[in-house]
CSV table of C-alpha atoms in Angstrom, one decimal:
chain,number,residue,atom,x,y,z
A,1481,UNK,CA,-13.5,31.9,-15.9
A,1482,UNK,CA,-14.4,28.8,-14.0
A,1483,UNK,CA,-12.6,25.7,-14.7
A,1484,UNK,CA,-15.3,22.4,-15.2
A,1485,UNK,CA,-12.6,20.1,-15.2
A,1486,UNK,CA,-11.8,20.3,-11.8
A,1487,UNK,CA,-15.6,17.9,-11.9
A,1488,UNK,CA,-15.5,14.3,-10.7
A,1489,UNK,CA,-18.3,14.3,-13.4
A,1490,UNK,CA,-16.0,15.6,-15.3
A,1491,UNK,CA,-13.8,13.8,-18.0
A,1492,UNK,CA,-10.7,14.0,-16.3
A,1493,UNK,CA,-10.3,12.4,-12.5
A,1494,UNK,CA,-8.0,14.7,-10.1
A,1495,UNK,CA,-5.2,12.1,-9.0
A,1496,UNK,CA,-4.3,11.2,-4.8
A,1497,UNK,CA,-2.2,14.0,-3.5
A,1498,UNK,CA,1.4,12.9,-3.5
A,1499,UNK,CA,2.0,12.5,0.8
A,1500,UNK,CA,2.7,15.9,2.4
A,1501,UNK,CA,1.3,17.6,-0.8
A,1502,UNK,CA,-2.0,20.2,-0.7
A,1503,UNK,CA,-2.5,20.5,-4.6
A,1504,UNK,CA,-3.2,16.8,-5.9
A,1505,UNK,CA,-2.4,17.7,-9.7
A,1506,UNK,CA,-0.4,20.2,-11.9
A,1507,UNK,CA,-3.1,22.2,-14.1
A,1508,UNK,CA,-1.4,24.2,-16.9
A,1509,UNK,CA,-1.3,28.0,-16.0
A,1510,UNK,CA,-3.5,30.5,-17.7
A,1511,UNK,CA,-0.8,31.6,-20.4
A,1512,UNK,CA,-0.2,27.9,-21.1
A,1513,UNK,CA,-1.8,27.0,-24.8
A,1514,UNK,CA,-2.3,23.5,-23.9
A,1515,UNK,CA,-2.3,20.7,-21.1
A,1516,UNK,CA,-1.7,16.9,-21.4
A,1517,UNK,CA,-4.0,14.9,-19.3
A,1518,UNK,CA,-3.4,11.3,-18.2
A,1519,UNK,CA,-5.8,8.8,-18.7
A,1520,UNK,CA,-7.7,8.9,-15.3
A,1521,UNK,CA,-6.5,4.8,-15.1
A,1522,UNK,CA,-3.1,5.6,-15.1
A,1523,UNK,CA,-3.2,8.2,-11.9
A,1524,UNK,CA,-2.7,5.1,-9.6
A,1525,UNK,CA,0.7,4.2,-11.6
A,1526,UNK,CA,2.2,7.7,-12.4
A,1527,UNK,CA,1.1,9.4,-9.5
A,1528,UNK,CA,4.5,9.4,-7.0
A,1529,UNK,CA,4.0,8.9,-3.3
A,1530,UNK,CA,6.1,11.9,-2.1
A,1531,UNK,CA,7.3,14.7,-4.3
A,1532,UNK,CA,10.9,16.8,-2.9
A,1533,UNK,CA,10.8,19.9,-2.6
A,1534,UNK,CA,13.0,22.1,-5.1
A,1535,UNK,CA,14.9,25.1,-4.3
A,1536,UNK,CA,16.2,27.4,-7.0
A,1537,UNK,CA,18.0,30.4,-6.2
A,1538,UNK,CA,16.9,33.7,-8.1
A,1539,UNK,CA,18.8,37.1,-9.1
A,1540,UNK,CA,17.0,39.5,-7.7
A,1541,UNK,CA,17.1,43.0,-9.3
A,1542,UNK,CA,14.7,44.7,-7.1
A,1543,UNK,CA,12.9,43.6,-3.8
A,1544,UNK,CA,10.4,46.4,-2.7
A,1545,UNK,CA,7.4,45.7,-4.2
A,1546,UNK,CA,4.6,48.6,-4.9
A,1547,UNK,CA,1.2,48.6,-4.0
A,1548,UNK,CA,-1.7,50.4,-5.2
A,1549,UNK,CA,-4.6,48.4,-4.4
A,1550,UNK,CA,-7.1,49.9,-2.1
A,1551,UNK,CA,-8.1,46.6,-0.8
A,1552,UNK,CA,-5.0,45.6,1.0
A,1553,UNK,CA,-3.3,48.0,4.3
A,1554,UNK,CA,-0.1,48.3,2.9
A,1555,UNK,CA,2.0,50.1,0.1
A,1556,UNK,CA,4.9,48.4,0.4
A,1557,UNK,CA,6.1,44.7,0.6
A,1558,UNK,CA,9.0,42.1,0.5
A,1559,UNK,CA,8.4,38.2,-0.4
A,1560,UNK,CA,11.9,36.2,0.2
A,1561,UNK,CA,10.5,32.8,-1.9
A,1562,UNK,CA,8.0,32.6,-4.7
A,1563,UNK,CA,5.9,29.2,-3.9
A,1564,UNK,CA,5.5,28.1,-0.9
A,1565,UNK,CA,5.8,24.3,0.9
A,1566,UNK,CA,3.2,24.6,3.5
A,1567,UNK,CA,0.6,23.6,0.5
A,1568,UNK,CA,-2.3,25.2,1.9
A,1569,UNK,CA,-4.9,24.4,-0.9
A,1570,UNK,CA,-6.7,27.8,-0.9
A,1571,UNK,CA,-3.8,29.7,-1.2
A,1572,UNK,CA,-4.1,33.1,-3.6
A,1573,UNK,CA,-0.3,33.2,-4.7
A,1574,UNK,CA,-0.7,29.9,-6.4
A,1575,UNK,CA,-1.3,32.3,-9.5
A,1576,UNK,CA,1.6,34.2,-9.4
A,1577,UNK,CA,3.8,30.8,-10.8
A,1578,UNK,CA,1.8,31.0,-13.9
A,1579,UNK,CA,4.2,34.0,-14.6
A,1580,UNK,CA,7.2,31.6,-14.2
A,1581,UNK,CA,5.6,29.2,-16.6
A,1582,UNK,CA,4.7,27.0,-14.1
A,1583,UNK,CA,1.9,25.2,-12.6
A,1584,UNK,CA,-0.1,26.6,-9.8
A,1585,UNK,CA,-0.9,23.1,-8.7
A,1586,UNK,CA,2.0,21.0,-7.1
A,1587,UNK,CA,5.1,23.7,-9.1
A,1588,UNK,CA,3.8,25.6,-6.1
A,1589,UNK,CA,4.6,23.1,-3.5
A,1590,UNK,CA,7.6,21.8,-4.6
A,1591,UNK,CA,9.1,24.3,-7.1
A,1592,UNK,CA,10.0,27.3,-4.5
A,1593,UNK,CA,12.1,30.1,-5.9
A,1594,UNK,CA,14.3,32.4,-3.2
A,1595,UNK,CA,15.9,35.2,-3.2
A,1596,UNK,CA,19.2,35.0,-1.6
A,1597,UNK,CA,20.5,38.3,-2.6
A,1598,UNK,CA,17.3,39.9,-0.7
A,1599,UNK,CA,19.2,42.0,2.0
A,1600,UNK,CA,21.6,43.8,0.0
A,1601,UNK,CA,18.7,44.6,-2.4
A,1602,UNK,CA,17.1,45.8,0.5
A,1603,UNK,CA,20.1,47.5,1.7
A,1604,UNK,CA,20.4,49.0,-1.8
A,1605,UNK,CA,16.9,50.5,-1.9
A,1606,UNK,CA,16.7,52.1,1.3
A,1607,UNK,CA,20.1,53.9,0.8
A,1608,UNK,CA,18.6,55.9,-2.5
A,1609,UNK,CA,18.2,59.5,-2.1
A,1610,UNK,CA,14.8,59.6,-2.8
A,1611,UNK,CA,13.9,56.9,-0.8
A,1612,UNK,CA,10.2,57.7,1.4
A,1613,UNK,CA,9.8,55.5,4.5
A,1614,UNK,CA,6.6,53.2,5.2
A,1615,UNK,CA,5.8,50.4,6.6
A,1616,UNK,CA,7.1,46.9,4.6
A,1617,UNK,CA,4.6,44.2,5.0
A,1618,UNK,CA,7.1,41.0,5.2
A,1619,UNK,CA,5.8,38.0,3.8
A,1620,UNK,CA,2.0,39.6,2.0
A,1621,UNK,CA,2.6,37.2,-0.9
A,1622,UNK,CA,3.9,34.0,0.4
A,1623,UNK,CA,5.0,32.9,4.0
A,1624,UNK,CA,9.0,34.1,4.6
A,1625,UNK,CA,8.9,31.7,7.3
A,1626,UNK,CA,8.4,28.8,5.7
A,1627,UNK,CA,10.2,25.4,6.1
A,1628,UNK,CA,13.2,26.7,4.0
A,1629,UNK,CA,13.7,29.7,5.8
A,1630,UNK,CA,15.5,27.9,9.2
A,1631,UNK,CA,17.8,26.4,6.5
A,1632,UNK,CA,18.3,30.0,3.8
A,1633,UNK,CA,17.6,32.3,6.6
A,1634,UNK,CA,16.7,35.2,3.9
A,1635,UNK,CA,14.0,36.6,6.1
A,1636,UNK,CA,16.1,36.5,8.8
A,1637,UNK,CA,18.7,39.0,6.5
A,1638,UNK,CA,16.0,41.2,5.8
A,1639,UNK,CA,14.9,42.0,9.6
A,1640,UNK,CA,18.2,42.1,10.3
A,1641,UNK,CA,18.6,45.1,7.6
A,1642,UNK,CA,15.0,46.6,8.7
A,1643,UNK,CA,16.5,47.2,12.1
A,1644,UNK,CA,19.6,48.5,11.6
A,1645,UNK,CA,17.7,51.0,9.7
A,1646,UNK,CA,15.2,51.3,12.3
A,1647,UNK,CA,12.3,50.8,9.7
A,1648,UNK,CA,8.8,49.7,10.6
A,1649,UNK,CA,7.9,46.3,9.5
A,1650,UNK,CA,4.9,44.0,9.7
A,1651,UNK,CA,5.1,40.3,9.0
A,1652,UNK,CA,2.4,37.9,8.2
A,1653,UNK,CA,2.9,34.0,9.0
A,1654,UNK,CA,1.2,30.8,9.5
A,1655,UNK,CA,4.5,29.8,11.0
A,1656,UNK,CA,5.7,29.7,15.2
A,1657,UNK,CA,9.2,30.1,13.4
A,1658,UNK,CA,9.0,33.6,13.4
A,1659,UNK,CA,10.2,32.9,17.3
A,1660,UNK,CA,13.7,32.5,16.5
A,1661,UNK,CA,14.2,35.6,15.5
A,1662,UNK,CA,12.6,37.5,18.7
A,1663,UNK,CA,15.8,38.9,19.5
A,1664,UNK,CA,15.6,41.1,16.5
A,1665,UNK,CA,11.5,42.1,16.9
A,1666,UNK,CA,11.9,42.1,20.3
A,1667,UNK,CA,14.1,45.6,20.8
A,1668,UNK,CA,12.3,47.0,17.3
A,1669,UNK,CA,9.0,46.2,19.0
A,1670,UNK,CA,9.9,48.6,21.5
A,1671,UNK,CA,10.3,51.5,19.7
A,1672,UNK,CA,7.2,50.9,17.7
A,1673,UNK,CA,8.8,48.9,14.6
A,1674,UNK,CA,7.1,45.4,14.3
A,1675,UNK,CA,4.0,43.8,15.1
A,1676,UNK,CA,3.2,40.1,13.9
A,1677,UNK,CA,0.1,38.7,12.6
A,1678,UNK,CA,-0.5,34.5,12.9
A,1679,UNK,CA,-2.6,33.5,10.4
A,1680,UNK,CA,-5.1,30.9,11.9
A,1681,UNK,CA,-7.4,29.4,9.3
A,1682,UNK,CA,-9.2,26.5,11.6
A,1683,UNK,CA,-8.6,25.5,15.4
A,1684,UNK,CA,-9.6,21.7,13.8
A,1685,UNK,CA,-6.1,20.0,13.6
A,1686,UNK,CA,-7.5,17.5,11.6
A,1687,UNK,CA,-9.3,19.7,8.8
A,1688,UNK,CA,-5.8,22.0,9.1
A,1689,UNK,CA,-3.4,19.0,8.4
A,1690,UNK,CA,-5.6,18.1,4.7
A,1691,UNK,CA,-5.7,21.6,4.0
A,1692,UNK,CA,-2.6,23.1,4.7
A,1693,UNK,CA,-0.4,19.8,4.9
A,1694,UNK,CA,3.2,21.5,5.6
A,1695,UNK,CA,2.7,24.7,7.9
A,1696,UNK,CA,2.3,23.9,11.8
A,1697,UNK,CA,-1.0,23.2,13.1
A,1698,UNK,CA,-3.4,25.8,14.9
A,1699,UNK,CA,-2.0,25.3,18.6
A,1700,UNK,CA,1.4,26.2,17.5
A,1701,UNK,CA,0.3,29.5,15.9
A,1702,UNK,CA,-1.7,29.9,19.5
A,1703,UNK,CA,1.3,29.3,21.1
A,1704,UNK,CA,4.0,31.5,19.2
A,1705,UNK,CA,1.1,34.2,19.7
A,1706,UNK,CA,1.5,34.2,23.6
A,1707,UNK,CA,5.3,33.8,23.1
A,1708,UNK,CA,5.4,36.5,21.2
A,1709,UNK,CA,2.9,38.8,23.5
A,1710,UNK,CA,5.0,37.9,26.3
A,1711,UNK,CA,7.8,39.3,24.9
A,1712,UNK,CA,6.1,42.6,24.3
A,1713,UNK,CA,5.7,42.3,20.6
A,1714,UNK,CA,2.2,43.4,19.3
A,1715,UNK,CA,0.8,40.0,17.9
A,1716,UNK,CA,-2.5,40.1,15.9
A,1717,UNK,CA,-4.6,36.8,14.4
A,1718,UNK,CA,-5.5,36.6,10.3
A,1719,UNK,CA,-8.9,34.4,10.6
A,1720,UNK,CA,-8.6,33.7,6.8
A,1721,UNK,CA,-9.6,32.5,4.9
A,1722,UNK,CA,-13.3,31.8,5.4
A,1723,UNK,CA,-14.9,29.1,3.7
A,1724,UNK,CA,-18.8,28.8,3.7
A,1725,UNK,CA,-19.4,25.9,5.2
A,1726,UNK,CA,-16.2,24.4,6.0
A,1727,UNK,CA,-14.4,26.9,8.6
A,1728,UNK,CA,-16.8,29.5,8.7
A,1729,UNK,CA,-18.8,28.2,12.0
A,1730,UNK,CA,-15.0,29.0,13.8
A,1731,UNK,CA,-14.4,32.7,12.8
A,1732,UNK,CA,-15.7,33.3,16.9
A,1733,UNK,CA,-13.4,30.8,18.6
A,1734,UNK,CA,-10.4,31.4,16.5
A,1735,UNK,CA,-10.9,35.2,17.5
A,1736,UNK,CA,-11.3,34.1,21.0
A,1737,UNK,CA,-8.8,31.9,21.4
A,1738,UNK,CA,-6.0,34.1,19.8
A,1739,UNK,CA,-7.1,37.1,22.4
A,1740,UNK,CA,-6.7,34.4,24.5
A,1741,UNK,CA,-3.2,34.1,23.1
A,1742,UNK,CA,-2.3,37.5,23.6
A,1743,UNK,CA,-3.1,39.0,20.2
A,1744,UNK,CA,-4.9,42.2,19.9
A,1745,UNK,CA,-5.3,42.8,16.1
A,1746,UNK,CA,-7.6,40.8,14.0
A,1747,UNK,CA,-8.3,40.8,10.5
A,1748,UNK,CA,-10.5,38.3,8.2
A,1749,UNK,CA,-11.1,37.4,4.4
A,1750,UNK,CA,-13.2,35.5,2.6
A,1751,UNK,CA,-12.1,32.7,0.5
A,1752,UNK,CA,-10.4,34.0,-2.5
A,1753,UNK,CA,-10.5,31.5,-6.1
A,1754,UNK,CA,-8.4,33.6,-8.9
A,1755,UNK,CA,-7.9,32.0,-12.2
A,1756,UNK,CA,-6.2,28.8,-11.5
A,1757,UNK,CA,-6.9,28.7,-7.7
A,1758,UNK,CA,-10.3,27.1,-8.2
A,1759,UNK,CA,-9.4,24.2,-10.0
A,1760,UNK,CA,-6.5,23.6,-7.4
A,1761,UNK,CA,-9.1,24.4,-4.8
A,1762,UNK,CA,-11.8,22.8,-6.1
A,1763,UNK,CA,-10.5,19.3,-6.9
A,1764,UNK,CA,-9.0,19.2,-3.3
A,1765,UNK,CA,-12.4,19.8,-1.7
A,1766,UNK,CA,-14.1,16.7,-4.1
A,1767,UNK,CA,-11.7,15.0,-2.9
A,1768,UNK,CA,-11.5,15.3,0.9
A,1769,UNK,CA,-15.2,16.8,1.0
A,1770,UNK,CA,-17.2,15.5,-1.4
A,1771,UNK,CA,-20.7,15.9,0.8
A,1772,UNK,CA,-19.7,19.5,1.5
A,1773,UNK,CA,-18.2,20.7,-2.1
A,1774,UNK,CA,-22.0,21.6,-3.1
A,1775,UNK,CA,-22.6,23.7,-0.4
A,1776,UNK,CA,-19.0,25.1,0.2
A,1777,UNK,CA,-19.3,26.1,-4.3
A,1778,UNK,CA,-23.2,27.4,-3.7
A,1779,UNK,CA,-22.5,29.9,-1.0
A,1780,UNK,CA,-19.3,30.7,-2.5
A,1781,UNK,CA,-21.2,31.6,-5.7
A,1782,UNK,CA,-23.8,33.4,-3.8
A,1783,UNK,CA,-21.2,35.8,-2.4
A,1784,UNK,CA,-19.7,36.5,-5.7
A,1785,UNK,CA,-22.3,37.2,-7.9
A,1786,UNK,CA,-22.8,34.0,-9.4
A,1787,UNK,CA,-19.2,33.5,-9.8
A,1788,UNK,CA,-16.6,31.4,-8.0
A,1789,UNK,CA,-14.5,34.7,-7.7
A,1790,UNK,CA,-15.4,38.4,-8.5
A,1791,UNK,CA,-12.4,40.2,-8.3
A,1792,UNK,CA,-13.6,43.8,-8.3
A,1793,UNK,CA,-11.9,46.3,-5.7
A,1794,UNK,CA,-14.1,46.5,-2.8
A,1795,UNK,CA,-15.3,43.2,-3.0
A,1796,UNK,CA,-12.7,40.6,-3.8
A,1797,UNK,CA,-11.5,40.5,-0.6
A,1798,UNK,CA,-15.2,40.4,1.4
A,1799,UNK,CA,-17.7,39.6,-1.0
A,1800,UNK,CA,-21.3,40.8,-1.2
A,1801,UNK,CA,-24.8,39.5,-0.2
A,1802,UNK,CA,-26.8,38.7,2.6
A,1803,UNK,CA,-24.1,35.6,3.7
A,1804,UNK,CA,-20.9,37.8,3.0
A,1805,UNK,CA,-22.3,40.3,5.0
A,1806,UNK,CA,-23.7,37.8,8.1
A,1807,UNK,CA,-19.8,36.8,7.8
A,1808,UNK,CA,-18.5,40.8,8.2
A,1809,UNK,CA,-21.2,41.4,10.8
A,1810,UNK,CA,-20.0,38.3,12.7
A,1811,UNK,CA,-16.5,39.4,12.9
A,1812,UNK,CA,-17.1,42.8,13.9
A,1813,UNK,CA,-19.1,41.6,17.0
A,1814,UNK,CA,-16.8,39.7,18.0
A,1815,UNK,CA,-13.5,42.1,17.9
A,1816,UNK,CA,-15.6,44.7,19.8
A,1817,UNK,CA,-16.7,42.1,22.1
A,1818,UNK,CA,-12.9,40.8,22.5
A,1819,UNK,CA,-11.5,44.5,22.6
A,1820,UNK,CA,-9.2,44.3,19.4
A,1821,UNK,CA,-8.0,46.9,16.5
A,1822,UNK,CA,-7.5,48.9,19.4
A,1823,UNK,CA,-4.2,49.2,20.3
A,1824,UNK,CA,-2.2,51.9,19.2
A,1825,UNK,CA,1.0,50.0,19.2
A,1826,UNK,CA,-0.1,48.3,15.6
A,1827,UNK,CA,0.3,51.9,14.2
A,1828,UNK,CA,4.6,51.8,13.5
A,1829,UNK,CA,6.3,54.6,13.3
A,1830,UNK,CA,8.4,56.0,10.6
A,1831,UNK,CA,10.2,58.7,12.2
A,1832,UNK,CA,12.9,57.1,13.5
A,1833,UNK,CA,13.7,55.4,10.1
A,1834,UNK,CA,17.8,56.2,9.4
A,1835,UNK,CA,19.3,55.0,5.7
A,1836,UNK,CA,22.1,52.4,5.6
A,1837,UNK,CA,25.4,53.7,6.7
A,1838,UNK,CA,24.0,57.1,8.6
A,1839,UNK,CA,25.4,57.5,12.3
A,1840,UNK,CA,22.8,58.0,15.1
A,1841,UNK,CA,22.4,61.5,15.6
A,1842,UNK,CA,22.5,61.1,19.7
């Protein structure tokens, strides 16, 4: 269901973003039975400059997470932190803090939940009798290499478990901090056990630092890439998400400039709104956009039956209609222009996986 109130018509005025913040308010999560909203003349007095970040610590009882969705290339995936500081307004996951009964708005920013106890989980689960090796897609959910991470180090943990196991792994980041820990991808890249994909939603540094205030801007992704392409690891470039009429017109050069980079995988997505998302979404892009919101909502709309969001399998992900399908088109020109999905080396290898505490047979 779409939410109105995100309207500068509407009743209810978003506030200013606190500084370093995506989200500029705190709308109540879907379970929530009611919201208190400020009078829209008090935002200028309650609203705070800066809000800290917030780190709690979780028990974690399990951290292999199941997938069945036939929409997304993995069965299998780890997420160190719940929330995420790099803010970026589109963001998917935002959803996921309604469960904590917490707002998808700024409790997403600033309230980040880790799991410090993820390696020995990790360590537990792959030692099980039963267990069946495939590929762990590191970070699906929310970026494990975000700020906290230099400081908790729980991603680093969890590679550092993957391969001593020797088990496959693919990470997903916006973040050139995934270079520190080269010396572990480096050898398990060499025996077909980790690629790396840099998400890369604009090349504009200016449109990247309103929308995703806290992660490191496009040429540091470009640069990691080549880092990490020089090293030997496979490297591939998320060019996601697209938003009509706001990034769209890039999806070419970001594609070229990655394979430019090194990377030789490329994936895209069309801009996702679930459930709380658009509000979030949408009262950033009055905000910062207010001459492109009617376009950016329209072919949004248009691409979703109607809707903000449709979140049937097969379509959530891509869309449908003339423009979703321009936008697919588009995309596959250009990787079989640029010569990527075709490296073999993104294809890991489970064969060599070994449970904790097994000798090396040679």
């Amino acid at each position: 269901m779409e939410d109105e109130r995100a309207s500068p018509q509407g009743e209810h005025l978003p506030p200013p973003a606190p500084r370093g913040r995506g989200a500029r308010s705190n709308p109540a999560g879907r379970f929530e039975t009611r919201e208190i909203l400020p009078e829209p003349q008090a935002w200028e007095e309650e609203a705070p400059l800066t809000l800290p970040t917030t780190v709690i610590p979780e028990r974690s009882r399990s951290i292999l997470t199941r997938n069945d969705s036939p929409d997304v290339p993995f069965e299998v995936s780890i997420n160190p932190y719940k929330g995420c500081e790099h803010g970026c307004t589109y963001c998917f996951a935002r959803r996921t803090h309604a469960y904590l009964g917490l707002s998808p708005g700024l409790d997403f920013e600033t309230k980040i939940f880790s799991k410090p106890e993820a390696p020995e989980r990790l360590r537990e689960a792959l030692a099980r009798p039963g267990y069946r090796c495939r590929p762990i897609a590191l970070g699906a959910n929310t970026d494990p290499y975000q700020p906290i991470e230099a400081r908790l180090r729980i991603t680093r943990g969890i590679l550092e478990v993957l391969a001593g196991c020797l088990h496959p792994v693919s990470i997903v980041t916006k973040s050139h901090r995934v270079l520190r820990d080269l010396d572990l991808l480096v050898p398990m890249a060499a025996r077909r056990l980790a690629a790396v994909y840099l998400s890369v939603t604009t090349l504009d540094a200016e449109l990247a630092r309103r929308m995703e205030p806290r992660a490191p801007l496009p040429e540091r992704r470009l640069e990691a890439m080549r880092r990490l392409a020089q090293a030997g690891v496979p490297v591939g470039v998320l060019a996601s998400p697209m938003i009509p009429g706001l990034n769209d017109h890039e999806l070419e050069r970001i594609l070229q400039r990655a394979h430019e980079a090194g990377a030789r995988a490329a994936g895209t997505i069309l801009l996702r709104l679930p459930d709380e998302v658009q509000r979030v979404f949408v009262e950033w892009l009055e905000a910062q956009y207010p001459e492109r919101a009617p376009r950016v909502l329209s072919r949004l709309r248009e691409a979703h039956g109607g809707r903000l969001y449709d979140a049937s399998f097969g379509h959530r992900m891509a869309g449908r209609g003339p423009y979703a399908q321009m936008l697919q088109r588009r995309f596959e020109v250009a990787c079989r222009r640029l010569g990527l999905n075709a490296d073999a080396r993104f294809e890991l290898d489970t064969s060599q996986f070994r449970p904790p505490g097994q000798l090396p047979l040679f």
